[in-house]
PDB file of C-alpha atoms in Angstrom:
ATOM      1  CA  MET A   3      44.297  20.062   7.504  1.00 66.00           C
ATOM      2  CA  ALA A   4      47.206  22.078   8.123  1.00 72.00           C
ATOM      3  CA  TYR A   5      47.738  26.129   8.484  1.00 77.00           C
ATOM      4  CA  ILE A   6      51.092  27.420   7.102  1.00 78.00           C
ATOM      5  CA  SER A   7      51.994  31.101   7.716  1.00 82.00           C
ATOM      6  CA  SER A   8      52.304  32.936   4.209  1.00 78.00           C
ATOM      7  CA  ASP A   9      55.680  33.723   5.159  1.00 81.00           C
ATOM      8  CA  TRP A  10      56.721  30.254   5.169  1.00 81.00           C
ATOM      9  CA  LEU A  11      54.385  28.858   2.438  1.00 78.00           C
ATOM     10  CA  GLN A  12      57.055  29.326  -0.534  1.00 78.00           C
ATOM     11  CA  THR A  13      60.025  28.246   1.465  1.00 84.00           C
ATOM     12  CA  LEU A  14      58.949  24.691   1.876  1.00 81.00           C
ATOM     13  CA  ARG A  15      59.331  22.006  -0.795  1.00 81.00           C
ATOM     14  CA  PRO A  16      56.402  19.862  -0.795  1.00 81.00           C
ATOM     15  CA  TYR A  17      56.097  16.148  -2.251  1.00 79.00           C
ATOM     16  CA  LYS A  18      53.580  16.987  -4.979  1.00 75.00           C
ATOM     17  CA  VAL A  19      52.343  15.336  -8.219  1.00 75.00           C
ATOM     18  CA  GLU A  20      53.519  17.208 -11.383  1.00 76.00           C
ATOM     19  CA  PRO A  21      50.314  18.879 -12.323  1.00 77.00           C
ATOM     20  CA  ALA A  22      49.710  20.394  -8.955  1.00 76.00           C
ATOM     21  CA  THR A  23      50.128  24.199  -8.889  1.00 79.00           C
ATOM     22  CA  ASP A  24      53.672  25.633  -7.432  1.00 79.00           C
ATOM     23  CA  ILE A  25      51.437  28.687  -5.993  1.00 78.00           C
ATOM     24  CA  GLY A  26      50.032  28.898  -2.410  1.00 75.00           C
ATOM     25  CA  PRO A  27      48.607  25.932  -0.592  1.00 75.00           C
ATOM     26  CA  GLY A  28      47.501  23.810  -3.608  1.00 76.00           C
ATOM     27  CA  ARG A  29      51.234  23.036  -3.958  1.00 77.00           C
ATOM     28  CA  PHE A  30      50.683  20.649  -1.118  1.00 77.00           C
ATOM     29  CA  GLU A  31      47.850  18.656  -2.373  1.00 75.00           C
ATOM     30  CA  THR A  32      49.409  15.082  -3.443  1.00 73.00           C
ATOM     31  CA  GLY A  33      46.644  14.686  -6.037  1.00 73.00           C
ATOM     32  CA  THR A  34      42.912  15.199  -6.834  1.00 77.00           C
ATOM     33  CA  GLN A  35      41.331  16.737  -3.910  1.00 77.00           C
ATOM     34  CA  SER A  36      38.832  14.430  -2.162  1.00 84.00           C
ATOM     35  CA  PHE A  37      35.619  16.426  -3.088  1.00 89.00           C
ATOM     36  CA  GLU A  38      33.296  13.793  -1.566  1.00 94.00           C
ATOM     37  CA  ALA A  39      35.167  14.092   1.733  1.00 92.00           C
ATOM     38  CA  LEU A  40      34.854  17.770   1.566  1.00 91.00           C
ATOM     39  CA  ALA A  41      31.177  17.726   0.769  1.00 95.00           C
ATOM     40  CA  GLY A  42      30.685  15.213   3.753  1.00 96.00           C
ATOM     41  CA  PHE A  43      32.752  17.724   5.980  1.00 95.00           C
ATOM     42  CA  VAL A  44      30.764  20.688   5.215  1.00 95.00           C
ATOM     43  CA  ALA A  45      27.340  18.639   5.680  1.00 97.00           C
ATOM     44  CA  ALA A  46      28.739  17.364   9.053  1.00 96.00           C
ATOM     45  CA  VAL A  47      29.536  20.942  10.257  1.00 97.00           C
ATOM     46  CA  LYS A  48      26.015  22.085   9.079  1.00 96.00           C
ATOM     47  CA  TYR A  49      24.555  19.257  11.017  1.00 97.00           C
ATOM     48  CA  LEU A  50      26.373  19.928  14.091  1.00 97.00           C
ATOM     49  CA  ALA A  51      25.469  23.507  13.758  1.00 97.00           C
ATOM     50  CA  THR A  52      21.568  22.829  14.033  1.00 96.00           C
ATOM     51  CA  TRP A  53      22.301  21.735  17.668  1.00 95.00           C
ATOM     52  CA  GLY A  54      23.117  25.199  18.753  1.00 96.00           C
ATOM     53  CA  GLU A  55      21.610  28.743  18.463  1.00 94.00           C
ATOM     54  CA  GLY A  56      23.239  31.943  17.142  1.00 91.00           C
ATOM     55  CA  THR A  57      23.521  34.372  14.309  1.00 94.00           C
ATOM     56  CA  SER A  58      26.536  32.934  12.735  1.00 96.00           C
ATOM     57  CA  LEU A  59      27.811  29.564  12.105  1.00 97.00           C
ATOM     58  CA  ARG A  60      30.479  29.936  14.660  1.00 96.00           C
ATOM     59  CA  GLY A  61      28.063  30.698  17.214  1.00 97.00           C
ATOM     60  CA  GLN A  62      25.771  27.846  16.362  1.00 97.00           C
ATOM     61  CA  LEU A  63      28.815  25.683  16.438  1.00 97.00           C
ATOM     62  CA  THR A  64      30.124  27.151  19.947  1.00 96.00           C
ATOM     63  CA  GLY A  65      26.361  26.602  21.319  1.00 96.00           C
ATOM     64  CA  ALA A  66      25.996  23.096  19.853  1.00 97.00           C
ATOM     65  CA  PHE A  67      29.182  21.997  21.607  1.00 95.00           C
ATOM     66  CA  GLU A  68      28.146  23.504  24.718  1.00 94.00           C
ATOM     67  CA  VAL A  69      24.801  21.534  24.648  1.00 94.00           C
ATOM     68  CA  MET A  70      26.534  18.337  23.605  1.00 93.00           C
ATOM     69  CA  GLY A  71      29.119  18.863  26.359  1.00 93.00           C
ATOM     70  CA  LYS A  72      26.533  19.259  28.979  1.00 93.00           C
ATOM     71  CA  HIS A  73      24.491  16.174  27.908  1.00 92.00           C
ATOM     72  CA  GLU A  74      27.728  13.928  27.980  1.00 91.00           C
ATOM     73  CA  GLU A  75      28.459  15.413  31.309  1.00 92.00           C
ATOM     74  CA  LEU A  76      25.072  14.080  32.549  1.00 92.00           C
ATOM     75  CA  LEU A  77      25.826  10.705  30.925  1.00 90.00           C
ATOM     76  CA  SER A  78      29.261  10.856  32.891  1.00 91.00           C
ATOM     77  CA  ARG A  79      27.782  11.581  36.189  1.00 92.00           C
ATOM     78  CA  TYR A  80      25.333   8.826  35.996  1.00 92.00           C
ATOM     79  CA  PHE A  81      27.957   6.352  34.774  1.00 90.00           C
ATOM     80  CA  LEU A  82      30.370   7.529  37.687  1.00 92.00           C
ATOM     81  CA  GLN A  83      27.883   7.291  40.078  1.00 93.00           C
ATOM     82  CA  ARG A  84      26.746   3.777  39.154  1.00 92.00           C
ATOM     83  CA  LEU A  85      30.323   2.929  38.979  1.00 91.00           C
ATOM     84  CA  SER A  86      30.828   3.622  42.354  1.00 91.00           C
ATOM     85  CA  GLN A  87      28.355   1.182  43.566  1.00 93.00           C
ATOM     86  CA  ALA A  88      29.838  -1.642  41.591  1.00 90.00           C
ATOM     87  CA  GLU A  89      32.465  -4.127  43.243  1.00 92.00           C
ATOM     88  CA  GLY A  90      35.603  -5.189  41.502  1.00 93.00           C
ATOM     89  CA  LEU A  91      35.925  -2.492  38.969  1.00 91.00           C
ATOM     90  CA  THR A  92      38.843   0.021  38.982  1.00 91.00           C
ATOM     91  CA  LEU A  93      38.478   3.189  37.058  1.00 91.00           C
ATOM     92  CA  TYR A  94      41.651   4.724  35.862  1.00 90.00           C
ATOM     93  CA  GLY A  95      41.601   8.411  35.286  1.00 87.00           C
ATOM     94  CA  SER A  96      39.663  11.285  36.445  1.00 87.00           C
ATOM     95  CA  GLN A  97      36.540  10.710  38.433  1.00 88.00           C
ATOM     96  CA  GLU A  98      35.398  14.178  37.649  1.00 89.00           C
ATOM     97  CA  SER A  99      32.051  14.410  35.405  1.00 89.00           C
ATOM     98  CA  SER A 100      32.456  17.906  34.051  1.00 89.00           C
ATOM     99  CA  HIS A 101      32.941  18.083  30.319  1.00 84.00           C
ATOM    100  CA  THR A 102      35.466  20.814  30.688  1.00 85.00           C
ATOM    101  CA  VAL A 103      37.793  18.570  32.435  1.00 85.00           C
ATOM    102  CA  ARG A 104      37.154  15.123  30.818  1.00 81.00           C
ATOM    103  CA  THR A 105      35.829  13.355  27.711  1.00 82.00           C
ATOM    104  CA  PRO A 106      32.925  10.951  28.235  1.00 81.00           C
ATOM    105  CA  THR A 107      35.546   7.954  27.759  1.00 84.00           C
ATOM    106  CA  PHE A 108      36.270   5.749  30.651  1.00 85.00           C
ATOM    107  CA  ALA A 109      39.149   2.990  31.168  1.00 86.00           C
ATOM    108  CA  LEU A 110      38.096   0.125  33.569  1.00 86.00           C
ATOM    109  CA  ARG A 111      39.636  -2.976  34.802  1.00 89.00           C
ATOM    110  CA  SER A 112      37.554  -5.695  36.335  1.00 91.00           C
ATOM    111  CA  ASP A 113      38.780  -8.272  39.102  1.00 93.00           C
ATOM    112  CA  LYS A 114      36.690 -10.914  38.202  1.00 92.00           C
ATOM    113  CA  HIS A 115      36.573 -10.882  34.322  1.00 90.00           C
ATOM    114  CA  THR A 116      39.179 -10.530  31.397  1.00 89.00           C
ATOM    115  CA  PRO A 117      38.657  -7.662  29.057  1.00 85.00           C
ATOM    116  CA  GLU A 118      37.443 -10.214  26.360  1.00 85.00           C
ATOM    117  CA  GLN A 119      34.993 -11.720  28.639  1.00 87.00           C
ATOM    118  CA  LEU A 120      33.600  -7.978  29.256  1.00 82.00           C
ATOM    119  CA  ALA A 121      33.869  -7.062  25.527  1.00 80.00           C
ATOM    120  CA  ARG A 122      31.763 -10.178  24.625  1.00 82.00           C
ATOM    121  CA  HIS A 123      29.219  -9.311  27.189  1.00 81.00           C
ATOM    122  CA  SER A 124      28.786  -5.789  26.470  1.00 77.00           C
ATOM    123  CA  VAL A 125      28.316  -6.421  22.720  1.00 75.00           C
ATOM    124  CA  SER A 126      25.901  -9.150  23.268  1.00 76.00           C
ATOM    125  CA  ARG A 127      23.720  -6.648  25.345  1.00 70.00           C
ATOM    126  CA  THR A 128      23.829  -3.589  22.891  1.00 64.00           C
ATOM    127  CA  SER A 129      23.373  -2.817  19.259  1.00 56.00           C
ATOM    128  CA  VAL A 130      26.176  -0.193  19.236  1.00 52.00           C
ATOM    129  CA  SER A 131      28.747  -2.693  19.589  1.00 47.00           C
ATOM    130  CA  GLY A 132      31.399  -0.498  17.814  1.00 50.00           C
ATOM    131  CA  MET A 133      31.149   2.145  20.826  1.00 49.00           C
ATOM    132  CA  VAL A 134      32.572  -0.431  23.157  1.00 51.00           C
ATOM    133  CA  THR A 135      36.286  -0.952  23.052  1.00 51.00           C
ATOM    134  CA  PHE A 136      38.280  -3.119  25.567  1.00 49.00           C
ATOM    135  CA  MET A 137      42.214  -3.111  25.346  1.00 47.00           C
ATOM    136  CA  LEU A 138      43.888  -6.201  26.629  1.00 43.00           C
TER     137      LEU A 138
END
């Protein structure tokens, strides 16, 4: 997705397929639009909006992201509190739990185990193995 000022829109020469229009943003399409992806995107936005309150879609989404951010902050605070009690683990990055300061993603290093060992152990204990990523 991109925004191009109307002043610049017609000055750029896009790589495009022959039948694509030469007018407006459609000239940047390289083929048939992915209508199923657009439908999925709209459905995802509507779903996210259900987690917020408001009279407009924008208001609902803003509220939803605030609710999700606070929930992530609680999870981050719990994780960081438990991590502070663990021996042999180094946290890289901020130790702040606020969702306005960080994402709920943590980079760790163990003094006792390799990343591969940690990954295998974590995957064996959870059904959400795709959520655990270890970098060597």
